[in-house]
XYZ file of C-alpha atoms in Angstrom:
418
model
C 0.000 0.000 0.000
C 2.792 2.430 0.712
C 4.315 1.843 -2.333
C 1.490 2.445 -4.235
C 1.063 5.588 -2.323
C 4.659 6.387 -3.287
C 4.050 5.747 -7.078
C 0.991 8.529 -7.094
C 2.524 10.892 -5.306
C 5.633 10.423 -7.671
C 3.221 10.467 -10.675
C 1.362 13.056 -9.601
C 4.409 15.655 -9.154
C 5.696 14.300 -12.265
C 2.389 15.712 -13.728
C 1.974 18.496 -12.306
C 5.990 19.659 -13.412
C 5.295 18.503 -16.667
C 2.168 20.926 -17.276
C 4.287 23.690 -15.051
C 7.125 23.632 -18.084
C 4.635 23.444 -21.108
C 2.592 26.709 -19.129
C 6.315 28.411 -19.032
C 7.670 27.939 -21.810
C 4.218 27.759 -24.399
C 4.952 29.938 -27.702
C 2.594 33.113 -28.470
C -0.281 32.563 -30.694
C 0.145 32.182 -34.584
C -1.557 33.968 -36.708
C -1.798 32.347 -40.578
C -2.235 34.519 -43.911
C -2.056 33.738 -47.783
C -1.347 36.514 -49.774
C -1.931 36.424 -53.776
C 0.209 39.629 -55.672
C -1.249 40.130 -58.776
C -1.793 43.429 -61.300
C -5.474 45.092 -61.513
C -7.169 47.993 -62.476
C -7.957 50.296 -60.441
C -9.431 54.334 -60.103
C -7.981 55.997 -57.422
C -8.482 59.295 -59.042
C -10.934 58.651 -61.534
C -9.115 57.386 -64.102
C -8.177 53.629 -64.631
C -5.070 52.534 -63.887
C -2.765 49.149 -63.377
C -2.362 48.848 -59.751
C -0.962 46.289 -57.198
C -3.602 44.446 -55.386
C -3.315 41.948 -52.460
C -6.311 39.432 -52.688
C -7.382 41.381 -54.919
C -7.364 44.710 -52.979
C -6.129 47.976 -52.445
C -5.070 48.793 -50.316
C -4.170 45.640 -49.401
C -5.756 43.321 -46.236
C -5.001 45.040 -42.735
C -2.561 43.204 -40.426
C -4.405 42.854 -36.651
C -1.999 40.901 -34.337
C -1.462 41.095 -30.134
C 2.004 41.477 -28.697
C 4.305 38.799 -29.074
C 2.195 37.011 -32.076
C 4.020 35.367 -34.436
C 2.902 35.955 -37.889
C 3.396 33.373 -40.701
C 2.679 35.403 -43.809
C 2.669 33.435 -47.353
C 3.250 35.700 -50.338
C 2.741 34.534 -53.887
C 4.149 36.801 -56.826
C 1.848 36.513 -59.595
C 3.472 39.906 -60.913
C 6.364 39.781 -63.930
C 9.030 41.104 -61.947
C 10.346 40.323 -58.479
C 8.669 41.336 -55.748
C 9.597 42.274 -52.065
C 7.144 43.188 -48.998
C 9.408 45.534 -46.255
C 6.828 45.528 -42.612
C 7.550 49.547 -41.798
C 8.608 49.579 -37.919
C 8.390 46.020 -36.929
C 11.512 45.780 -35.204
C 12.384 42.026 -36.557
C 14.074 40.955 -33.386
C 15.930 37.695 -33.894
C 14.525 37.835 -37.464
C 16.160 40.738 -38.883
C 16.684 38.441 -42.096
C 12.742 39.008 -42.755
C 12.505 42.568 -43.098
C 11.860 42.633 -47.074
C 14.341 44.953 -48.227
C 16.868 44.195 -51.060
C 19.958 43.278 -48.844
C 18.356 41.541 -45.933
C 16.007 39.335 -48.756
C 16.257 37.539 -51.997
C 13.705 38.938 -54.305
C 10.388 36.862 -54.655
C 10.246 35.654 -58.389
C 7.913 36.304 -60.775
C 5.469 33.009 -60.318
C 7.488 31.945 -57.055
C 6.372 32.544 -53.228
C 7.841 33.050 -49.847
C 6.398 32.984 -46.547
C 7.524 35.826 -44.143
C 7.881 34.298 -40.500
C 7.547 37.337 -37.946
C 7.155 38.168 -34.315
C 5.945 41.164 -33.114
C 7.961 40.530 -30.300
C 7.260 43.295 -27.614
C 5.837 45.084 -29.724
C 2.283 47.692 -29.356
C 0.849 50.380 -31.794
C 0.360 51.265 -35.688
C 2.516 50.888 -38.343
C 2.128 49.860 -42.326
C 3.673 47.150 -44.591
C 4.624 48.341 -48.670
C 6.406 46.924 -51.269
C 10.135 47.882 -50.868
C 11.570 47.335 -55.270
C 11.001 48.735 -57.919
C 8.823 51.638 -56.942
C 6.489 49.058 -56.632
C 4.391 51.350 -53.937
C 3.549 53.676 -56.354
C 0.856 51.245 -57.762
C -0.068 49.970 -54.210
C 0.748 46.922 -52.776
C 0.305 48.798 -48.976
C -1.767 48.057 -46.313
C -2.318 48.820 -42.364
C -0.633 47.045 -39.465
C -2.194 47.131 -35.987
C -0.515 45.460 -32.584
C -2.836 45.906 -29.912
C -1.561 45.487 -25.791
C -2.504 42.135 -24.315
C -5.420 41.658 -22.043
C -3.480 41.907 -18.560
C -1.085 44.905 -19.988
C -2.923 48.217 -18.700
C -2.983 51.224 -21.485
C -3.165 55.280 -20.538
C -6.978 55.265 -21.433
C -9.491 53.998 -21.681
C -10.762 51.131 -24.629
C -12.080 53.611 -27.742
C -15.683 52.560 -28.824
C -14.407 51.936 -32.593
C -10.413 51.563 -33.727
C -9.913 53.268 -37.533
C -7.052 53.121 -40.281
C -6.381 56.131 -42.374
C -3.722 55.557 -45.113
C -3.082 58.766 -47.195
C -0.813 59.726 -48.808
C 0.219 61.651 -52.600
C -0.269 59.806 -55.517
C 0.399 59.493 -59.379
C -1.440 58.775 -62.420
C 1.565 57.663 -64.192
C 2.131 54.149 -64.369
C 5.371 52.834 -61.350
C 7.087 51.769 -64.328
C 7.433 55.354 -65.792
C 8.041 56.885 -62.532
C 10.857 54.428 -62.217
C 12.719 55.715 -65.914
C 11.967 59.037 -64.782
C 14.596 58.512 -61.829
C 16.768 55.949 -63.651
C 17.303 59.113 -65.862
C 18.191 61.604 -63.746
C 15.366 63.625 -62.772
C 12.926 64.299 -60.156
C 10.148 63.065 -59.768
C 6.927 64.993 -61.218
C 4.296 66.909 -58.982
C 1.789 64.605 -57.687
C -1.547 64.618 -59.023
C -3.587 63.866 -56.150
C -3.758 63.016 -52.409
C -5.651 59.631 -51.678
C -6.911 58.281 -48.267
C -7.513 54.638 -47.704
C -7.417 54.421 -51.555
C -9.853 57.091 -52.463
C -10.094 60.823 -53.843
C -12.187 63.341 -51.497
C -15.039 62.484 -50.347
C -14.573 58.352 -50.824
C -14.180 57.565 -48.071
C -16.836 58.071 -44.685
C -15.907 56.879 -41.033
C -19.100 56.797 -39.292
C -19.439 57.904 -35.180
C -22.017 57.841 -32.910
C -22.489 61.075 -30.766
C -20.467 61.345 -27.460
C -18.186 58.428 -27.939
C -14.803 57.981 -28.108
C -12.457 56.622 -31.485
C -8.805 55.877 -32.274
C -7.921 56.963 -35.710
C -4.338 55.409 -36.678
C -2.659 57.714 -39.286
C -0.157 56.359 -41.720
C 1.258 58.222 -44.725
C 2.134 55.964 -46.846
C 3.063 58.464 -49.985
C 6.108 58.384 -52.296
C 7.733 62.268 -52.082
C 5.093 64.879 -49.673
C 4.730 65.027 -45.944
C 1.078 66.029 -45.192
C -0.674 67.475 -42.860
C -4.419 65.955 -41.069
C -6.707 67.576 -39.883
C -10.902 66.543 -38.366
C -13.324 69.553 -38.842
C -14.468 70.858 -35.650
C -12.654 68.459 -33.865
C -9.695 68.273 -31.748
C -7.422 65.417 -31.505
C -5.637 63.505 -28.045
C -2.471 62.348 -29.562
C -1.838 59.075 -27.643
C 0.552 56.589 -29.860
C 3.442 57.170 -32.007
C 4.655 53.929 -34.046
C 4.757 51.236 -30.714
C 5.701 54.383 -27.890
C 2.528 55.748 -26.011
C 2.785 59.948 -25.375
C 2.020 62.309 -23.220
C -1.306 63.174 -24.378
C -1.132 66.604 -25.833
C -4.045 67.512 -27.856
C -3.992 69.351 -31.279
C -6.240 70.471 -33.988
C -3.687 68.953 -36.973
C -0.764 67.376 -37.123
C 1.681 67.279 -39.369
C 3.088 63.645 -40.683
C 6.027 63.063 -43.028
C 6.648 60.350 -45.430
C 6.314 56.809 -43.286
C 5.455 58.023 -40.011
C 2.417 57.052 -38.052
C 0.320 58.689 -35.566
C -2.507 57.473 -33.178
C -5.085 59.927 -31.825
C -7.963 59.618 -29.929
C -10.792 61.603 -31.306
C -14.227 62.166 -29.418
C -17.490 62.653 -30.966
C -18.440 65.633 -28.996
C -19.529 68.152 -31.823
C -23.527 68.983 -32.671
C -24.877 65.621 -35.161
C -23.969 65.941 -38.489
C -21.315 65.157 -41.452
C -17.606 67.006 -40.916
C -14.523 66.985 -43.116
C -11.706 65.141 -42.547
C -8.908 66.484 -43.919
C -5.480 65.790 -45.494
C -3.040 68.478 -47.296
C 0.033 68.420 -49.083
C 2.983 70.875 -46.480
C 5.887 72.666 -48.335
C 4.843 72.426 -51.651
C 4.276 75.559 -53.937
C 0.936 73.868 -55.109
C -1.512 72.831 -52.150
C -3.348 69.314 -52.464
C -6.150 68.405 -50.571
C -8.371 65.237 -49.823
C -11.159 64.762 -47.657
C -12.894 62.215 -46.037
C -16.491 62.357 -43.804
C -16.549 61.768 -40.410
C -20.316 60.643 -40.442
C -22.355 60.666 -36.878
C -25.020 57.993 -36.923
C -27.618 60.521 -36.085
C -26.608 63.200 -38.674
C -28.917 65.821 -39.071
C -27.014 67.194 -42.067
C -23.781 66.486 -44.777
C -20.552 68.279 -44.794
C -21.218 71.986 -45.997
C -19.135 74.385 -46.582
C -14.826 74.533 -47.359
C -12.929 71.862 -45.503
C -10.567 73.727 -42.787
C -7.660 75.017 -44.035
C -4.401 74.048 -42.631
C -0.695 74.946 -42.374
C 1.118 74.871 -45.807
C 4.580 75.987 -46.149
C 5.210 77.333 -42.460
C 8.604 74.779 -41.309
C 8.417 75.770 -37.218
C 5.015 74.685 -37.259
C 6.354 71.350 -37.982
C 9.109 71.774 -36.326
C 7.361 73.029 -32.659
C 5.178 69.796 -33.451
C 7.999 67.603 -33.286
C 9.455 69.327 -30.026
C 6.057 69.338 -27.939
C 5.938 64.904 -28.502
C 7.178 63.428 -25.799
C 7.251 59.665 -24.823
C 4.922 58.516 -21.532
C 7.404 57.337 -19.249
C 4.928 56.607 -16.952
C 2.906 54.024 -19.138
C 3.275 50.362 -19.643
C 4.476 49.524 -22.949
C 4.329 46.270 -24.314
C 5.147 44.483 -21.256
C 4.881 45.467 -17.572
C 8.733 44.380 -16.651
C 11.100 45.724 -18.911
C 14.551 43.481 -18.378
C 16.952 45.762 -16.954
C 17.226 49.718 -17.028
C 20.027 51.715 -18.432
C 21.552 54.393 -16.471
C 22.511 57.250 -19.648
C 24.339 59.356 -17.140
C 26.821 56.730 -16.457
C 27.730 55.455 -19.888
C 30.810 56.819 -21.408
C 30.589 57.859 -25.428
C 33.221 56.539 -27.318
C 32.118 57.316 -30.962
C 29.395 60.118 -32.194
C 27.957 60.065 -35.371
C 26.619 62.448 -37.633
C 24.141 61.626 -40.425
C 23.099 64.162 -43.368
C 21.154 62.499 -46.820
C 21.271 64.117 -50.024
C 19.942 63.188 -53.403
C 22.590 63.184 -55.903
C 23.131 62.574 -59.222
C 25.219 59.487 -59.692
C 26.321 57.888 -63.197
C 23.220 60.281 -64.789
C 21.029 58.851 -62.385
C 18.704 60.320 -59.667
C 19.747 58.257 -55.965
C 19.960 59.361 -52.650
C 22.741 59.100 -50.510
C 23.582 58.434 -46.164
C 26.859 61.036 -45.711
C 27.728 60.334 -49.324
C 26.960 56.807 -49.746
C 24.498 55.404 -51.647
C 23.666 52.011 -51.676
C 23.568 49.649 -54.965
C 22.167 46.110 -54.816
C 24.322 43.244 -54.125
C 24.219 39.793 -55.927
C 23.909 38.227 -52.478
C 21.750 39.543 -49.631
C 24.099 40.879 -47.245
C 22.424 38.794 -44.072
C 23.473 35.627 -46.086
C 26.759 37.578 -46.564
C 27.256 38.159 -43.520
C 26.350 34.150 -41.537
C 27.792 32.978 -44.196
C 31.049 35.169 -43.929
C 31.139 35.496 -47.780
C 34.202 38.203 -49.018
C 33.496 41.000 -51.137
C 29.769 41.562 -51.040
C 30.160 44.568 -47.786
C 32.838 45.984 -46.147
C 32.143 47.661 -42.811
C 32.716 51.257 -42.118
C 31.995 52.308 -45.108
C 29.708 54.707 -43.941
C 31.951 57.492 -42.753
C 31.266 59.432 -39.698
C 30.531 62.609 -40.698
C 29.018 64.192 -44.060
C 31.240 64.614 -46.698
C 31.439 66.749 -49.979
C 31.715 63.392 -52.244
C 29.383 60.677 -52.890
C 30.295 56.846 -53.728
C 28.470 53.151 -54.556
C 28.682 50.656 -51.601
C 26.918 47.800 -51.170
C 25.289 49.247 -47.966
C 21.897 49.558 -46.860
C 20.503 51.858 -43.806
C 16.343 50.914 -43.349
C 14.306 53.819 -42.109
C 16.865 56.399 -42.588
């Protein structure tokens, strides 16, 4: 009988360790997509044009993950040239070889597919995925990310009744391809001929409220050459996210965003029921573009009437006192209540400093831009595979300099984001 009673209570702790390890060590969720690449017409201002859809649409399917999921992302390129997806501020840790940028991935083939395998490890907030060759983006090929906290994680207020994209950004009637030998020869590109938002011209586009409640509207502009400037009619907006950092929460009537940034702002629907403009506009340009959008409230006694508020055009310390008065909230969770380690800044010593300045020269009769003088030109072999694999001649390190210079070369070299 004792032994018996020795064997269960063996068994039993056996059990109850083995469940212990599989609760401590069990992977995030997965979350599975299929993605198709293919040409199609589209209208984004009108008139028709060939555009790059994803299942079909543009922009493409919206990315809606939790902290720590891992995404498993299968892309088929039924396009005629290669094709490369880049995931704009996913921070790729311990994946850096998936970020979809001509150095860190092989092109996908025309007919071929890969599948991405991400983590959004530690990751929160709003961000956008685009096609990184070719000048693919000009024809589409974009679409939304979202990252939302985990249950347990607290956020700095409280749940929004409804949770928006808004994509906008300038756009071009010309065809990517013809944008593409306009810089392969030397010049810049053209003006834009319109501003879209989520794919549309003015006015096609409505986000529908209901009176006295609160939304998050996640900005993203996801343009080729203008920074741009949004702005809600009557409205003023809590600015509570910027690309995975929560802010203090300063409040503004527009705000200005540049060419791959993203803002998140809570908006409330506190204004008498009817239609209002929403608002995007091209900033330091000598020609002013302008989209709208309708904020609709459910119980709308009336459409939008009137001009859309104007905003600021060419006026650089707007911008610039914008910039200054963001601040990260220090004071907030972030992705995870128990960040490993703190750094002390006071204590650590500088031993190099680094000054960055781009430029857009012309090199070999060619329009390219350029990190302190260095532009980057694609290598035969990606330099992550270059670089496990210790392969010779593809990089060389340090050849970046410094400081700006007054001369420009070609290096195999690639800085993303900058």
């Amino acid at each position: 009988m004792e032994k018996w009673d020795l064997l269960n209570r063996v068994f039993s702790f056996l059990l109850v360790f083995f469940f212990s390890f599989n609760c401590i060590n069990g992977e995030s969720p997965y979350r599975f997509l299929t993605w198709n690449v293919t040409y199609g017409d589209i209208y984004p201002l009108g008139a028709k044009q060939q555009g790059i859809l994803i299942n079909g649409q543009f922009p493409g399917p919206p990315i809606e993950a939790v902290t720590n999921d891992n995404l498993i992302i299968s892309v088929f390129n039924s396009l005629d040239e290669p094709f490369l997806i880049s995931w704009n501020g996913i921070q790729q840790r311990r994946n850096s070889w998936q970020d979809g940028v001509y150095g860190t991935n092989c092109p996908i083939p025309p007919g071929q597919n890969f599948t991405y395998v991400l983590q959004v490890k530690d990751q929160i907030g709003s961000y956008f995925y685009f096609p990184s060759l070719a000048f693919h983006k000009a024809a589409g090929g974009f679409g939304g990310i979202r990252i939302d906290s985990r249950p347990l994680i607290p956020v700095p207020f409280p749940s929004p009744a409804g949770d928006y994209t808004i994509l906008a950004g300038d756009w071009y009637k010309m065809n990517h391809t013809d944008l593409r030998a306009i810089l392969d020869g030397g010049h810049d590109l053209p003006f834009p001929d319109g501003l879209l938002i989520n794919g549309r011209r003015s006015n096609g586009f409505t986000f529908t409220v209901e009176q006295g409640r609160t939304y998050r509207f996640r900005i993203s502009n996801v343009g080729l050459s203008t920074s741009i400037n949004f702005r809600i009619q009557g409205h003023k907006m809590l600015l509570v996210e910027v690309e995975g950092d929560h802010t203090l929460q300063n409040t503004y009537s527009s705000l200005d965003i540049h060419l791959g940034q993203s803002y998140s702002v809570l908006v409330t629907a506190d204004q008498p029921p009817q239609d209002y403009y929403m608002v995007v506009s091209t900033r330091f340009t000598s020609q002013v573009l302008t989209a709208t959008s309708v904020l609709h409230y459910s119980n709308s006694a009336g459409s939008v009437s009137g001009p859309p508020p104007g905003g600021p055009t060419i006026q650089i310390d707007f911008s610039l006192n914008q910039a200054r008065s963001i601040r990260q909230n220090l004071t907030a969770s972030g992705p995870r209540p128990n960040p490993q380690g703190s750094y002390h800044y006071g204590l650590i010593n500088t031993t190099r400093t680094i000054r960055l300045m781009n430029s857009a020269p012309i090199i070999n009769g060619k329009q390219r831009y350029a990190v302190n003088s260095v532009s980057f030109i694609p290598a035969d072999t990606p330099l992550k595979l270059a670089d496990y694999f210790k392969i010779s001649g593809v990089f060389s390190l340090g050849s970046i300099p410094d400081n700006p210079t007054g001369w420009w070369c070609l290096s195999p070299y690639f800085c993303h984001g900058c």
